[in-house]
Amino acid sequence: MDKADVSARVWAHILGIRNGTGCPCCGDWTPAERAALAIYAPLARRDMGPVTIGQIGQSLDGRVATVAGDARDISGPDGLKHLHRLRAIADAVVIGVRTALHDSPRLTVRLCEGHNPARVVIDPRGRLPNDAPVFMDNGVRRIVLQHVDTARPAGVEVVRLPAAAGGSMSPRHILRALHAAGLNTVLVEGGGITVSRFFQAGLLTRLHIAVAPLLIGGGPQGFHTPNPVALLSDATRPDTRVFNIGSDILFDCGLASAQNIVSAPWHGVARQNT
Ligand SMILES: NC(=O)c1ccc[n+]([C@@H]2O[C@H](COP(=O)([O-])OP(=O)(O)OC[C@H]3O[C@@H](n4cnc5c(N)ncnc54)[C@H](OP(=O)(O)O)[C@@H]3O)[C@@H](O)[C@H]2O)c1
């Protein structure tokens, strides 16, 4: 496992790559800084096509909240910083309506330098009230993807999508709508249902699971699909890199569609330095 050090100069370099001013290859870095570059730099690039990242912060026993709904904060301080860095890299951050209702997240970048991403909520049935924090105007785009014709506050972009009988909207249609809106680097931040639907549709480039050392004993699971495999031989075994990010351990999983970024110059760099 590589220790990742997101030093100030590494983060400035990554933001430069994100903004198209930084060179992705150059620099004299420590091994731990190289590990940090291996995590973030491929995601920050804008010249290798759209990227979709799923992120889950969970306990050792795979929970993302308690039975009573307490979800703040399962991740340790470095897991939270990691989440904010992903937000700063992304063009848009996507959540499901249950997270919007339970957690009222602001989805802003507060624990590192960087711009706030557009906020996107998937709310097929229009359940989220119009005074929800996710709709608050703080200068970034706010988008709701819904099936129904619910009116939304001025400035909130409404994308209406068809839904199947159970209310499910195609993650592929969702992603296509975001790309059409110019949002190509997409962070699917939760909850588990939403991340899992993007995974099942084969749309995640990478899945980041940050594990914090606490045991909860019950509560909602992070990753879960409606039709899990019966045999372990059928389980998905992603190409996974493991990083010590401080208070939490990051499992950085490359999925099938990640082929375009795994050939980037950082891939394997961290391993070469151990
Ligand atoms: N630790 C973490 O990383 C983390 C991050 C975020 C949230 N959380 C926790 O996770 C819990 C909430 O997560 P959750 O998994 O229960 O729900 P969720 O993923 O936040 O929201 C799921 C809901 O969003 C809508 N949705 C998502 N994708 C859809 C699609 N493709 N088509 C149609 N509708 C779609 C559906 O709304 P309808 O129900 O209206 O059909 C669905 O039931 C909370 O306890 C929260 O605190 C933890």
PDB file of N, CA and C and ligand atoms in Angstrom, residues 55-58 64-65 69 71 74 96-99 102-103 122-125 127 167-171 174 189-194 197 220 224, ligand 1:
ATOM      1  N   GLN A  55     -18.052   7.507  -5.521  1.00  0.00           N
ATOM      2  CA  GLN A  55     -17.314   7.645  -4.255  1.00  0.00           C
ATOM      3  C   GLN A  55     -18.220   7.201  -3.100  1.00  0.00           C
ATOM      4  N   ILE A  56     -17.644   6.383  -2.219  1.00  0.00           N
ATOM      5  CA  ILE A  56     -18.356   5.967  -1.016  1.00  0.00           C
ATOM      6  C   ILE A  56     -17.391   6.063   0.155  1.00  0.00           C
ATOM      7  N   GLY A  57     -17.824   6.713   1.226  1.00  0.00           N
ATOM      8  CA  GLY A  57     -17.066   6.719   2.469  1.00  0.00           C
ATOM      9  C   GLY A  57     -17.775   5.796   3.444  1.00  0.00           C
ATOM     10  N   GLN A  58     -17.096   4.771   3.912  1.00  0.00           N
ATOM     11  CA  GLN A  58     -17.800   3.768   4.716  1.00  0.00           C
ATOM     12  C   GLN A  58     -16.976   3.307   5.902  1.00  0.00           C
ATOM     13  N   VAL A  64     -22.722   3.195   5.671  1.00  0.00           N
ATOM     14  CA  VAL A  64     -22.549   4.613   5.342  1.00  0.00           C
ATOM     15  C   VAL A  64     -23.339   5.508   6.287  1.00  0.00           C
ATOM     16  N   ALA A  65     -24.061   4.913   7.218  1.00  0.00           N
ATOM     17  CA  ALA A  65     -24.821   5.676   8.219  1.00  0.00           C
ATOM     18  C   ALA A  65     -25.214   4.699   9.321  1.00  0.00           C
ATOM     19  N   GLY A  69     -29.790   6.890  11.158  1.00  0.00           N
ATOM     20  CA  GLY A  69     -29.594   7.862  10.071  1.00  0.00           C
ATOM     21  C   GLY A  69     -28.451   8.836  10.276  1.00  0.00           C
ATOM     22  N   ALA A  71     -25.109  10.126   9.703  1.00  0.00           N
ATOM     23  CA  ALA A  71     -24.109   9.850   8.662  1.00  0.00           C
ATOM     24  C   ALA A  71     -22.944  10.821   8.720  1.00  0.00           C
ATOM     25  N   ILE A  74     -18.854   9.700   8.840  1.00  0.00           N
ATOM     26  CA  ILE A  74     -18.276   8.356   8.877  1.00  0.00           C
ATOM     27  C   ILE A  74     -16.811   8.427   8.501  1.00  0.00           C
ATOM     28  N   GLY A  96     -28.340  11.223  -5.075  1.00  0.00           N
ATOM     29  CA  GLY A  96     -29.720  10.762  -5.138  1.00  0.00           C
ATOM     30  C   GLY A  96     -30.566  11.551  -4.151  1.00  0.00           C
ATOM     31  N   VAL A  97     -31.875  11.517  -4.383  1.00  0.00           N
ATOM     32  CA  VAL A  97     -32.765  12.356  -3.571  1.00  0.00           C
ATOM     33  C   VAL A  97     -32.782  11.930  -2.103  1.00  0.00           C
ATOM     34  N   ARG A  98     -32.538  10.663  -1.825  1.00  0.00           N
ATOM     35  CA  ARG A  98     -32.562  10.231  -0.417  1.00  0.00           C
ATOM     36  C   ARG A  98     -31.429  10.879   0.367  1.00  0.00           C
ATOM     37  N   THR A  99     -30.264  11.012  -0.255  1.00  0.00           N
ATOM     38  CA  THR A  99     -29.154  11.719   0.400  1.00  0.00           C
ATOM     39  C   THR A  99     -29.508  13.197   0.579  1.00  0.00           C
ATOM     40  N   HIS A 102     -31.968  13.278   3.516  1.00  0.00           N
ATOM     41  CA  HIS A 102     -31.437  12.875   4.837  1.00  0.00           C
ATOM     42  C   HIS A 102     -30.346  13.801   5.336  1.00  0.00           C
ATOM     43  N   ASP A 103     -29.431  14.168   4.431  1.00  0.00           N
ATOM     44  CA  ASP A 103     -28.198  14.842   4.871  1.00  0.00           C
ATOM     45  C   ASP A 103     -28.190  16.340   4.586  1.00  0.00           C
ATOM     46  N   ILE A 122     -30.755  13.690  -8.408  1.00  0.00           N
ATOM     47  CA  ILE A 122     -31.669  12.811  -9.148  1.00  0.00           C
ATOM     48  C   ILE A 122     -32.916  12.627  -8.295  1.00  0.00           C
ATOM     49  N   ASP A 123     -34.011  13.175  -8.770  1.00  0.00           N
ATOM     50  CA  ASP A 123     -35.246  13.187  -7.977  1.00  0.00           C
ATOM     51  C   ASP A 123     -36.422  12.869  -8.900  1.00  0.00           C
ATOM     52  N   PRO A 124     -36.566  11.592  -9.293  1.00  0.00           N
ATOM     53  CA  PRO A 124     -37.529  11.258 -10.352  1.00  0.00           C
ATOM     54  C   PRO A 124     -38.957  11.698 -10.038  1.00  0.00           C
ATOM     55  N   ARG A 125     -39.338  11.610  -8.750  1.00  0.00           N
ATOM     56  CA  ARG A 125     -40.737  11.885  -8.400  1.00  0.00           C
ATOM     57  C   ARG A 125     -40.964  13.273  -7.815  1.00  0.00           C
ATOM     58  N   ARG A 127     -39.597  14.744  -5.081  1.00  0.00           N
ATOM     59  CA  ARG A 127     -39.833  14.686  -3.630  1.00  0.00           C
ATOM     60  C   ARG A 127     -39.072  15.765  -2.865  1.00  0.00           C
ATOM     61  N   GLY A 167     -40.062   3.799 -11.711  1.00  0.00           N
ATOM     62  CA  GLY A 167     -39.547   5.156 -11.503  1.00  0.00           C
ATOM     63  C   GLY A 167     -38.083   5.304 -11.868  1.00  0.00           C
ATOM     64  N   SER A 168     -37.450   4.190 -12.266  1.00  0.00           N
ATOM     65  CA  SER A 168     -36.016   4.240 -12.559  1.00  0.00           C
ATOM     66  C   SER A 168     -35.736   4.974 -13.875  1.00  0.00           C
ATOM     67  N   MET A 169     -34.770   5.886 -13.833  1.00  0.00           N
ATOM     68  CA  MET A 169     -34.348   6.590 -15.041  1.00  0.00           C
ATOM     69  C   MET A 169     -32.994   6.008 -15.458  1.00  0.00           C
ATOM     70  N   SER A 170     -32.758   5.921 -16.728  1.00  0.00           N
ATOM     71  CA  SER A 170     -31.532   5.300 -17.219  1.00  0.00           C
ATOM     72  C   SER A 170     -30.311   6.133 -16.816  1.00  0.00           C
ATOM     73  N   PRO A 171     -29.357   5.549 -16.080  1.00  0.00           N
ATOM     74  CA  PRO A 171     -28.130   6.287 -15.767  1.00  0.00           C
ATOM     75  C   PRO A 171     -27.411   6.777 -17.020  1.00  0.00           C
ATOM     76  N   ILE A 174     -28.990   9.900 -17.988  1.00  0.00           N
ATOM     77  CA  ILE A 174     -28.583  10.940 -17.024  1.00  0.00           C
ATOM     78  C   ILE A 174     -27.211  11.487 -17.410  1.00  0.00           C
ATOM     79  N   GLU A 189     -21.613  11.058  -5.849  1.00  0.00           N
ATOM     80  CA  GLU A 189     -21.183  11.095  -4.450  1.00  0.00           C
ATOM     81  C   GLU A 189     -22.056  10.258  -3.523  1.00  0.00           C
ATOM     82  N   GLY A 190     -23.161   9.796  -3.997  1.00  0.00           N
ATOM     83  CA  GLY A 190     -23.970   8.943  -3.133  1.00  0.00           C
ATOM     84  C   GLY A 190     -25.450   9.214  -3.317  1.00  0.00           C
ATOM     85  N   GLY A 191     -26.244   8.478  -2.538  1.00  0.00           N
ATOM     86  CA  GLY A 191     -25.766   7.402  -1.693  1.00  0.00           C
ATOM     87  C   GLY A 191     -25.529   6.109  -2.463  1.00  0.00           C
ATOM     88  N   GLY A 192     -25.586   5.027  -1.695  1.00  0.00           N
ATOM     89  CA  GLY A 192     -25.261   3.727  -2.252  1.00  0.00           C
ATOM     90  C   GLY A 192     -26.141   3.331  -3.429  1.00  0.00           C
ATOM     91  N   ILE A 193     -27.435   3.645  -3.335  1.00  0.00           N
ATOM     92  CA  ILE A 193     -28.353   3.255  -4.423  1.00  0.00           C
ATOM     93  C   ILE A 193     -27.914   3.923  -5.724  1.00  0.00           C
ATOM     94  N   THR A 194     -27.622   5.206  -5.633  1.00  0.00           N
ATOM     95  CA  THR A 194     -27.285   5.968  -6.837  1.00  0.00           C
ATOM     96  C   THR A 194     -25.950   5.504  -7.424  1.00  0.00           C
ATOM     97  N   ARG A 197     -26.331   2.125  -9.094  1.00  0.00           N
ATOM     98  CA  ARG A 197     -27.024   2.130 -10.395  1.00  0.00           C
ATOM     99  C   ARG A 197     -26.073   2.542 -11.520  1.00  0.00           C
ATOM    100  N   PRO A 220     -27.461   1.486   6.775  1.00  0.00           N
ATOM    101  CA  PRO A 220     -27.406   1.300   5.327  1.00  0.00           C
ATOM    102  C   PRO A 220     -26.020   0.970   4.820  1.00  0.00           C
ATOM    103  N   HIS A 224     -24.466  -1.618  -2.893  1.00  0.00           N
ATOM    104  CA  HIS A 224     -25.351  -2.789  -2.928  1.00  0.00           C
ATOM    105  C   HIS A 224     -26.174  -2.725  -4.201  1.00  0.00           C
TER     106      HIS A 224
HETATM  107  N1  LIG B   1     -20.860   7.824   3.385  1.00  0.00           N
HETATM  108  C1  LIG B   1     -21.114   8.212   2.158  1.00  0.00           C
HETATM  109  O1  LIG B   1     -20.253   8.187   1.277  1.00  0.00           O
HETATM  110  C2  LIG B   1     -22.491   8.668   1.859  1.00  0.00           C
HETATM  111  C3  LIG B   1     -22.687   9.513   0.763  1.00  0.00           C
HETATM  112  C4  LIG B   1     -23.995   9.903   0.484  1.00  0.00           C
HETATM  113  C5  LIG B   1     -25.040   9.454   1.272  1.00  0.00           C
HETATM  114  N2  LIG B   1     -24.817   8.661   2.334  1.00  0.00           N
HETATM  115  C6  LIG B   1     -25.936   8.113   3.142  1.00  0.00           C
HETATM  116  O2  LIG B   1     -26.645   7.240   2.283  1.00  0.00           O
HETATM  117  C7  LIG B   1     -28.023   7.245   2.632  1.00  0.00           C
HETATM  118  C8  LIG B   1     -28.840   7.589   1.408  1.00  0.00           C
HETATM  119  O3  LIG B   1     -28.413   6.772   0.351  1.00  0.00           O
HETATM  120  P1  LIG B   1     -29.386   5.772  -0.384  1.00  0.00           P
HETATM  121  O4  LIG B   1     -28.557   4.774  -1.066  1.00  0.00           O
HETATM  122  O5  LIG B   1     -30.451   5.300   0.560  1.00  0.00           O
HETATM  123  O6  LIG B   1     -30.130   6.715  -1.430  1.00  0.00           O
HETATM  124  P2  LIG B   1     -29.565   7.743  -2.529  1.00  0.00           P
HETATM  125  O7  LIG B   1     -28.658   7.028  -3.456  1.00  0.00           O
HETATM  126  O8  LIG B   1     -29.099   8.982  -1.889  1.00  0.00           O
HETATM  127  O9  LIG B   1     -30.928   8.126  -3.299  1.00  0.00           O
HETATM  128  C9  LIG B   1     -31.598   7.111  -3.985  1.00  0.00           C
HETATM  129  C10 LIG B   1     -32.826   7.684  -4.637  1.00  0.00           C
HETATM  130  O10 LIG B   1     -32.462   8.615  -5.671  1.00  0.00           O
HETATM  131  C11 LIG B   1     -33.280   8.412  -6.796  1.00  0.00           C
HETATM  132  N3  LIG B   1     -32.463   7.832  -7.867  1.00  0.00           N
HETATM  133  C12 LIG B   1     -31.121   7.599  -7.884  1.00  0.00           C
HETATM  134  N4  LIG B   1     -30.741   7.094  -9.064  1.00  0.00           N
HETATM  135  C13 LIG B   1     -31.863   6.993  -9.814  1.00  0.00           C
HETATM  136  C14 LIG B   1     -32.133   6.561 -11.133  1.00  0.00           C
HETATM  137  N5  LIG B   1     -31.195   6.087 -11.953  1.00  0.00           N
HETATM  138  N6  LIG B   1     -33.432   6.601 -11.573  1.00  0.00           N
HETATM  139  C15 LIG B   1     -34.410   7.071 -10.768  1.00  0.00           C
HETATM  140  N7  LIG B   1     -34.216   7.494  -9.513  1.00  0.00           N
HETATM  141  C16 LIG B   1     -32.956   7.467  -9.052  1.00  0.00           C
HETATM  142  C17 LIG B   1     -34.380   7.464  -6.359  1.00  0.00           C
HETATM  143  O11 LIG B   1     -35.378   8.290  -5.806  1.00  0.00           O
HETATM  144  P3  LIG B   1     -36.844   7.768  -5.376  1.00  0.00           P
HETATM  145  O12 LIG B   1     -36.643   7.130  -4.032  1.00  0.00           O
HETATM  146  O13 LIG B   1     -37.692   9.000  -5.312  1.00  0.00           O
HETATM  147  O14 LIG B   1     -37.293   6.790  -6.412  1.00  0.00           O
HETATM  148  C18 LIG B   1     -33.636   6.611  -5.330  1.00  0.00           C
HETATM  149  O15 LIG B   1     -34.448   5.916  -4.424  1.00  0.00           O
HETATM  150  C19 LIG B   1     -28.184   8.278   3.717  1.00  0.00           C
HETATM  151  O16 LIG B   1     -28.195   7.602   4.964  1.00  0.00           O
HETATM  152  C20 LIG B   1     -26.942   9.111   3.582  1.00  0.00           C
HETATM  153  O17 LIG B   1     -26.599   9.689   4.821  1.00  0.00           O
HETATM  154  C21 LIG B   1     -23.547   8.261   2.650  1.00  0.00           C
END
